[in-house]
Amino acid sequence: MPLYLNFEEMNKIMISFIWYLIIGGILGWLAGVILGKDIPGGIIGNIIAGIIGSWIGSMVLGNWGWKVSDFYVFPALIGAIVLIFIVSLILKGMRKAT
């Protein structure tokens, strides 16, 4: 087994990573739109919320529904919505405390 990646393998990895970021950003943005909340951090916050939310959604709800670039859309979106809701409650509580 070689210890290096050829050009085709590296290309597949890079394309998968780019799709991962795009789909994570779209899911985070869509969850924020559904909740009517702004996600701190802008596009980076959307990507993080989408990726972490999809992980939470997949762990809790399983893998079902449409699959786009390693994301199962419905559990990922529900997980991102829950994550954004919890983060917004925490941030709201922190603002009131100060």
Short mmCIF file of N, CA, C and O in Angstrom, two decimals:
data_model
loop_
_atom_site.label_atom_id
_atom_site.label_comp_id
_atom_site.label_asym_id
_atom_site.label_seq_id
_atom_site.Cartn_x
_atom_site.Cartn_y
_atom_site.Cartn_z
N MET A 1 0.85 -1.19 0.00
CA MET A 1 0.00 0.00 0.00
C MET A 1 0.89 1.24 0.00
O MET A 1 1.69 1.45 0.91
N PRO A 2 0.75 2.09 -1.02
CA PRO A 2 1.61 3.27 -1.08
C PRO A 2 1.24 4.30 -0.01
O PRO A 2 0.10 4.38 0.43
N LEU A 3 2.24 5.05 0.39
CA LEU A 3 2.05 6.07 1.42
C LEU A 3 1.73 7.43 0.82
O LEU A 3 1.72 8.42 1.55
N TYR A 4 1.45 7.50 -0.43
CA TYR A 4 1.15 8.76 -1.09
C TYR A 4 -0.18 8.63 -1.84
O TYR A 4 -0.66 7.53 -2.09
N LEU A 5 -0.76 9.74 -2.19
CA LEU A 5 -1.99 9.76 -2.98
C LEU A 5 -1.67 10.23 -4.39
O LEU A 5 -0.90 11.18 -4.57
N ASN A 6 -2.25 9.56 -5.36
CA ASN A 6 -2.04 10.04 -6.71
C ASN A 6 -2.96 11.24 -6.97
O ASN A 6 -3.78 11.60 -6.13
N PHE A 7 -2.83 11.82 -8.13
CA PHE A 7 -3.58 13.03 -8.45
C PHE A 7 -5.09 12.81 -8.40
O PHE A 7 -5.84 13.63 -7.89
N GLU A 8 -5.57 11.68 -8.92
CA GLU A 8 -7.01 11.40 -8.95
C GLU A 8 -7.58 11.26 -7.54
O GLU A 8 -8.66 11.76 -7.25
N GLU A 9 -6.87 10.56 -6.66
CA GLU A 9 -7.33 10.39 -5.28
C GLU A 9 -7.35 11.72 -4.55
O GLU A 9 -8.30 12.02 -3.82
N MET A 10 -6.32 12.51 -4.74
CA MET A 10 -6.25 13.83 -4.11
C MET A 10 -7.36 14.73 -4.62
O MET A 10 -7.97 15.47 -3.85
N ASN A 11 -7.65 14.66 -5.89
CA ASN A 11 -8.72 15.45 -6.49
C ASN A 11 -10.07 15.06 -5.88
O ASN A 11 -10.88 15.94 -5.56
N LYS A 12 -10.33 13.77 -5.72
CA LYS A 12 -11.58 13.30 -5.11
C LYS A 12 -11.71 13.81 -3.67
O LYS A 12 -12.78 14.22 -3.24
N ILE A 13 -10.63 13.77 -2.93
CA ILE A 13 -10.65 14.24 -1.54
C ILE A 13 -10.95 15.74 -1.49
O ILE A 13 -11.76 16.19 -0.68
N MET A 14 -10.31 16.52 -2.34
CA MET A 14 -10.53 17.96 -2.35
C MET A 14 -11.95 18.32 -2.77
O MET A 14 -12.57 19.19 -2.17
N ILE A 15 -12.48 17.63 -3.76
CA ILE A 15 -13.86 17.91 -4.20
C ILE A 15 -14.83 17.54 -3.09
O ILE A 15 -15.78 18.28 -2.83
N SER A 16 -14.60 16.41 -2.41
CA SER A 16 -15.47 16.00 -1.30
C SER A 16 -15.43 17.03 -0.19
O SER A 16 -16.46 17.37 0.40
N PHE A 17 -14.24 17.55 0.11
CA PHE A 17 -14.10 18.56 1.17
C PHE A 17 -14.84 19.84 0.80
O PHE A 17 -15.53 20.43 1.63
N ILE A 18 -14.71 20.26 -0.44
CA ILE A 18 -15.41 21.48 -0.89
C ILE A 18 -16.92 21.29 -0.81
O ILE A 18 -17.64 22.17 -0.32
N TRP A 19 -17.42 20.13 -1.25
CA TRP A 19 -18.86 19.86 -1.14
C TRP A 19 -19.30 19.82 0.32
O TRP A 19 -20.39 20.27 0.66
N TYR A 20 -18.46 19.27 1.18
CA TYR A 20 -18.75 19.21 2.61
C TYR A 20 -18.95 20.62 3.17
O TYR A 20 -19.89 20.88 3.91
N LEU A 21 -18.07 21.54 2.81
CA LEU A 21 -18.19 22.93 3.27
C LEU A 21 -19.43 23.62 2.69
O LEU A 21 -20.14 24.34 3.39
N ILE A 22 -19.68 23.40 1.40
CA ILE A 22 -20.83 24.04 0.76
C ILE A 22 -22.14 23.54 1.37
O ILE A 22 -23.01 24.35 1.75
N ILE A 23 -22.31 22.24 1.48
CA ILE A 23 -23.54 21.68 2.02
C ILE A 23 -23.69 22.05 3.49
O ILE A 23 -24.79 22.39 3.95
N GLY A 24 -22.61 22.03 4.26
CA GLY A 24 -22.66 22.46 5.66
C GLY A 24 -23.09 23.91 5.79
O GLY A 24 -23.91 24.25 6.65
N GLY A 25 -22.56 24.78 4.93
CA GLY A 25 -22.95 26.19 4.94
C GLY A 25 -24.41 26.39 4.58
O GLY A 25 -25.12 27.19 5.22
N ILE A 26 -24.88 25.66 3.58
CA ILE A 26 -26.29 25.79 3.17
C ILE A 26 -27.21 25.30 4.28
O ILE A 26 -28.22 25.95 4.58
N LEU A 27 -26.88 24.18 4.91
CA LEU A 27 -27.71 23.66 5.99
C LEU A 27 -27.74 24.62 7.18
O LEU A 27 -28.79 24.85 7.78
N GLY A 28 -26.59 25.18 7.54
CA GLY A 28 -26.54 26.15 8.63
C GLY A 28 -27.33 27.41 8.32
O GLY A 28 -28.07 27.92 9.16
N TRP A 29 -27.21 27.91 7.09
CA TRP A 29 -27.97 29.08 6.68
C TRP A 29 -29.46 28.81 6.69
O TRP A 29 -30.25 29.61 7.18
N LEU A 30 -29.86 27.66 6.15
CA LEU A 30 -31.27 27.30 6.09
C LEU A 30 -31.86 27.14 7.49
O LEU A 30 -32.98 27.58 7.75
N ALA A 31 -31.11 26.56 8.40
CA ALA A 31 -31.57 26.42 9.78
C ALA A 31 -31.75 27.79 10.42
O ALA A 31 -32.72 28.03 11.14
N GLY A 32 -30.82 28.71 10.17
CA GLY A 32 -30.96 30.08 10.68
C GLY A 32 -32.16 30.80 10.11
O GLY A 32 -32.86 31.53 10.81
N VAL A 33 -32.44 30.59 8.83
CA VAL A 33 -33.61 31.20 8.19
C VAL A 33 -34.90 30.65 8.79
O VAL A 33 -35.83 31.39 9.08
N ILE A 34 -34.95 29.34 8.98
CA ILE A 34 -36.14 28.71 9.55
C ILE A 34 -36.41 29.24 10.95
O ILE A 34 -37.55 29.53 11.32
N LEU A 35 -35.36 29.39 11.75
CA LEU A 35 -35.53 29.89 13.12
C LEU A 35 -35.66 31.41 13.19
O LEU A 35 -36.08 31.95 14.20
N GLY A 36 -35.24 32.10 12.15
CA GLY A 36 -35.25 33.56 12.17
C GLY A 36 -34.16 34.12 13.06
O GLY A 36 -34.30 35.21 13.61
N LYS A 37 -33.06 33.40 13.21
CA LYS A 37 -31.95 33.82 14.07
C LYS A 37 -30.70 34.02 13.21
O LYS A 37 -30.47 33.31 12.25
N ASP A 38 -29.91 35.01 13.60
CA ASP A 38 -28.62 35.19 12.96
C ASP A 38 -27.59 34.32 13.66
O ASP A 38 -27.56 34.23 14.88
N ILE A 39 -26.77 33.68 12.87
CA ILE A 39 -25.73 32.83 13.43
C ILE A 39 -24.47 33.67 13.60
O ILE A 39 -24.02 34.30 12.65
N PRO A 40 -23.90 33.70 14.80
CA PRO A 40 -22.66 34.45 14.98
C PRO A 40 -21.55 33.87 14.10
O PRO A 40 -21.45 32.67 13.94
N GLY A 41 -20.76 34.72 13.51
CA GLY A 41 -19.64 34.28 12.70
C GLY A 41 -19.91 34.27 11.21
O GLY A 41 -19.04 33.89 10.43
N GLY A 42 -21.09 34.66 10.79
CA GLY A 42 -21.40 34.75 9.37
C GLY A 42 -21.32 33.41 8.66
O GLY A 42 -21.83 32.41 9.14
N ILE A 43 -20.64 33.40 7.51
CA ILE A 43 -20.56 32.18 6.70
C ILE A 43 -19.82 31.07 7.43
O ILE A 43 -20.19 29.90 7.33
N ILE A 44 -18.78 31.42 8.18
CA ILE A 44 -18.05 30.41 8.94
C ILE A 44 -18.95 29.80 10.01
O ILE A 44 -18.95 28.59 10.23
N GLY A 45 -19.76 30.64 10.65
CA GLY A 45 -20.73 30.15 11.64
C GLY A 45 -21.76 29.23 11.00
O GLY A 45 -22.15 28.23 11.60
N ASN A 46 -22.20 29.57 9.78
CA ASN A 46 -23.14 28.71 9.06
C ASN A 46 -22.54 27.34 8.78
O ASN A 46 -23.19 26.31 8.97
N ILE A 47 -21.31 27.35 8.31
CA ILE A 47 -20.64 26.08 7.99
C ILE A 47 -20.47 25.24 9.25
O ILE A 47 -20.78 24.04 9.25
N ILE A 48 -20.01 25.86 10.33
CA ILE A 48 -19.81 25.12 11.58
C ILE A 48 -21.14 24.60 12.10
O ILE A 48 -21.24 23.43 12.51
N ALA A 49 -22.18 25.43 12.11
CA ALA A 49 -23.49 25.00 12.58
C ALA A 49 -24.03 23.87 11.72
O ALA A 49 -24.63 22.92 12.24
N GLY A 50 -23.85 23.95 10.42
CA GLY A 50 -24.32 22.90 9.53
C GLY A 50 -23.60 21.58 9.74
O GLY A 50 -24.23 20.52 9.79
N ILE A 51 -22.29 21.62 9.90
CA ILE A 51 -21.51 20.40 10.06
C ILE A 51 -21.76 19.78 11.43
O ILE A 51 -22.04 18.57 11.54
N ILE A 52 -21.69 20.58 12.50
CA ILE A 52 -21.94 20.04 13.84
C ILE A 52 -23.40 19.63 13.99
O ILE A 52 -23.70 18.58 14.57
N GLY A 53 -24.31 20.43 13.46
CA GLY A 53 -25.73 20.08 13.51
C GLY A 53 -26.02 18.79 12.77
O GLY A 53 -26.83 17.98 13.22
N SER A 54 -25.37 18.58 11.64
CA SER A 54 -25.60 17.34 10.90
C SER A 54 -25.07 16.14 11.67
O SER A 54 -25.68 15.07 11.67
N TRP A 55 -23.97 16.32 12.35
CA TRP A 55 -23.43 15.24 13.17
C TRP A 55 -24.39 14.91 14.31
O TRP A 55 -24.70 13.74 14.55
N ILE A 56 -24.88 15.94 14.99
CA ILE A 56 -25.84 15.74 16.09
C ILE A 56 -27.11 15.09 15.55
O ILE A 56 -27.62 14.12 16.14
N GLY A 57 -27.64 15.60 14.45
CA GLY A 57 -28.86 15.05 13.88
C GLY A 57 -28.71 13.60 13.47
O GLY A 57 -29.60 12.78 13.70
N SER A 58 -27.57 13.25 12.88
CA SER A 58 -27.34 11.87 12.47
C SER A 58 -27.18 10.95 13.67
O SER A 58 -27.64 9.80 13.64
N MET A 59 -26.54 11.44 14.73
CA MET A 59 -26.37 10.61 15.93
C MET A 59 -27.71 10.35 16.62
O MET A 59 -27.96 9.25 17.09
N VAL A 60 -28.55 11.37 16.69
CA VAL A 60 -29.81 11.26 17.41
C VAL A 60 -30.90 10.61 16.54
O VAL A 60 -31.63 9.73 17.00
N LEU A 61 -31.01 11.05 15.30
CA LEU A 61 -32.13 10.62 14.45
C LEU A 61 -31.76 9.52 13.46
O LEU A 61 -32.65 8.96 12.82
N GLY A 62 -30.50 9.22 13.31
CA GLY A 62 -30.09 8.19 12.36
C GLY A 62 -29.92 8.75 10.96
O GLY A 62 -30.01 9.95 10.73
N ASN A 63 -29.68 7.86 10.04
CA ASN A 63 -29.45 8.25 8.64
C ASN A 63 -30.64 7.84 7.80
O ASN A 63 -30.86 6.66 7.56
N TRP A 64 -31.40 8.82 7.36
CA TRP A 64 -32.57 8.56 6.52
C TRP A 64 -32.82 9.79 5.65
O TRP A 64 -32.32 10.86 5.92
N GLY A 65 -33.60 9.62 4.62
CA GLY A 65 -33.92 10.73 3.73
C GLY A 65 -32.87 10.91 2.64
O GLY A 65 -32.05 10.03 2.40
N TRP A 66 -32.93 12.04 1.99
CA TRP A 66 -32.00 12.35 0.91
C TRP A 66 -30.58 12.43 1.42
O TRP A 66 -30.33 12.96 2.50
N LYS A 67 -29.66 11.95 0.61
CA LYS A 67 -28.24 12.02 0.96
C LYS A 67 -27.54 12.90 -0.07
O LYS A 67 -27.64 12.66 -1.27
N VAL A 68 -26.87 13.92 0.40
CA VAL A 68 -26.10 14.81 -0.47
C VAL A 68 -24.71 14.95 0.14
O VAL A 68 -24.56 15.48 1.24
N SER A 69 -23.70 14.44 -0.55
CA SER A 69 -22.31 14.58 -0.13
C SER A 69 -22.10 14.21 1.33
O SER A 69 -21.64 15.01 2.14
N ASP A 70 -22.43 13.01 1.71
CA ASP A 70 -22.28 12.47 3.06
C ASP A 70 -23.19 13.10 4.10
O ASP A 70 -23.03 12.88 5.29
N PHE A 71 -24.13 13.94 3.69
CA PHE A 71 -25.11 14.52 4.60
C PHE A 71 -26.47 13.91 4.29
O PHE A 71 -26.91 13.93 3.15
N TYR A 72 -27.14 13.40 5.31
CA TYR A 72 -28.54 13.04 5.18
C TYR A 72 -29.31 14.31 5.52
O TYR A 72 -29.24 14.80 6.65
N VAL A 73 -30.03 14.86 4.57
CA VAL A 73 -30.54 16.23 4.63
C VAL A 73 -31.46 16.46 5.83
O VAL A 73 -31.27 17.42 6.57
N PHE A 74 -32.47 15.62 6.02
CA PHE A 74 -33.44 15.89 7.08
C PHE A 74 -32.86 15.81 8.48
O PHE A 74 -33.03 16.73 9.28
N PRO A 75 -32.14 14.73 8.84
CA PRO A 75 -31.53 14.73 10.18
C PRO A 75 -30.51 15.86 10.36
O PRO A 75 -30.41 16.44 11.44
N ALA A 76 -29.77 16.17 9.29
CA ALA A 76 -28.78 17.25 9.38
C ALA A 76 -29.45 18.59 9.61
O ALA A 76 -29.00 19.39 10.44
N LEU A 77 -30.54 18.85 8.90
CA LEU A 77 -31.24 20.12 9.06
C LEU A 77 -31.88 20.23 10.45
O LEU A 77 -31.78 21.27 11.10
N ILE A 78 -32.49 19.16 10.91
CA ILE A 78 -33.08 19.17 12.26
C ILE A 78 -32.00 19.37 13.31
O ILE A 78 -32.17 20.14 14.25
N GLY A 79 -30.87 18.70 13.16
CA GLY A 79 -29.75 18.87 14.10
C GLY A 79 -29.22 20.29 14.09
O GLY A 79 -28.91 20.86 15.14
N ALA A 80 -29.10 20.90 12.91
CA ALA A 80 -28.63 22.28 12.82
C ALA A 80 -29.62 23.25 13.45
O ALA A 80 -29.23 24.21 14.12
N ILE A 81 -30.92 23.00 13.25
CA ILE A 81 -31.95 23.86 13.88
C ILE A 81 -31.85 23.78 15.40
O ILE A 81 -31.87 24.81 16.09
N VAL A 82 -31.74 22.57 15.92
CA VAL A 82 -31.63 22.40 17.38
C VAL A 82 -30.36 23.07 17.89
O VAL A 82 -30.38 23.77 18.92
N LEU A 83 -29.25 22.89 17.20
CA LEU A 83 -27.99 23.50 17.63
C LEU A 83 -28.08 25.02 17.64
O LEU A 83 -27.68 25.67 18.62
N ILE A 84 -28.63 25.61 16.60
CA ILE A 84 -28.74 27.07 16.53
C ILE A 84 -29.69 27.58 17.61
O ILE A 84 -29.43 28.61 18.24
N PHE A 85 -30.77 26.86 17.87
CA PHE A 85 -31.71 27.25 18.91
C PHE A 85 -31.02 27.25 20.29
O PHE A 85 -31.14 28.21 21.06
N ILE A 86 -30.27 26.20 20.58
CA ILE A 86 -29.58 26.10 21.88
C ILE A 86 -28.51 27.19 22.00
O ILE A 86 -28.40 27.84 23.03
N VAL A 87 -27.73 27.40 20.94
CA VAL A 87 -26.69 28.44 20.98
C VAL A 87 -27.31 29.82 21.15
O VAL A 87 -26.80 30.65 21.91
N SER A 88 -28.43 30.08 20.48
CA SER A 88 -29.07 31.40 20.61
C SER A 88 -29.61 31.60 22.03
O SER A 88 -29.55 32.71 22.55
N LEU A 89 -30.12 30.53 22.66
CA LEU A 89 -30.57 30.65 24.06
C LEU A 89 -29.40 30.94 24.99
O LEU A 89 -29.51 31.78 25.90
N ILE A 90 -28.29 30.27 24.77
CA ILE A 90 -27.10 30.50 25.61
C ILE A 90 -26.59 31.92 25.43
O ILE A 90 -26.29 32.61 26.41
N LEU A 91 -26.50 32.38 24.18
CA LEU A 91 -26.02 33.74 23.94
C LEU A 91 -26.98 34.78 24.51
O LEU A 91 -26.54 35.82 25.03
N LYS A 92 -28.27 34.53 24.41
CA LYS A 92 -29.26 35.45 24.97
C LYS A 92 -29.12 35.52 26.49
O LYS A 92 -29.17 36.59 27.09
N GLY A 93 -28.90 34.38 27.13
CA GLY A 93 -28.69 34.34 28.58
C GLY A 93 -27.41 35.06 28.99
O GLY A 93 -27.37 35.73 30.02
N MET A 94 -26.37 34.93 28.18
CA MET A 94 -25.11 35.60 28.48
C MET A 94 -25.26 37.12 28.34
O MET A 94 -24.65 37.87 29.11
N ARG A 95 -26.05 37.58 27.38
CA ARG A 95 -26.26 39.01 27.21
C ARG A 95 -27.03 39.59 28.37
O ARG A 95 -26.79 40.71 28.79
N LYS A 96 -28.01 38.84 28.88
CA LYS A 96 -28.81 39.32 30.00
C LYS A 96 -27.97 39.37 31.28
O LYS A 96 -28.19 40.20 32.14
N ALA A 97 -27.02 38.45 31.43
CA ALA A 97 -26.20 38.38 32.62
C ALA A 97 -25.24 39.55 32.72
O ALA A 97 -24.81 39.92 33.81
N THR A 98 -24.87 40.16 31.60
CA THR A 98 -23.90 41.25 31.65
C THR A 98 -24.57 42.59 31.75
O THR A 98 -25.67 42.85 31.65
#
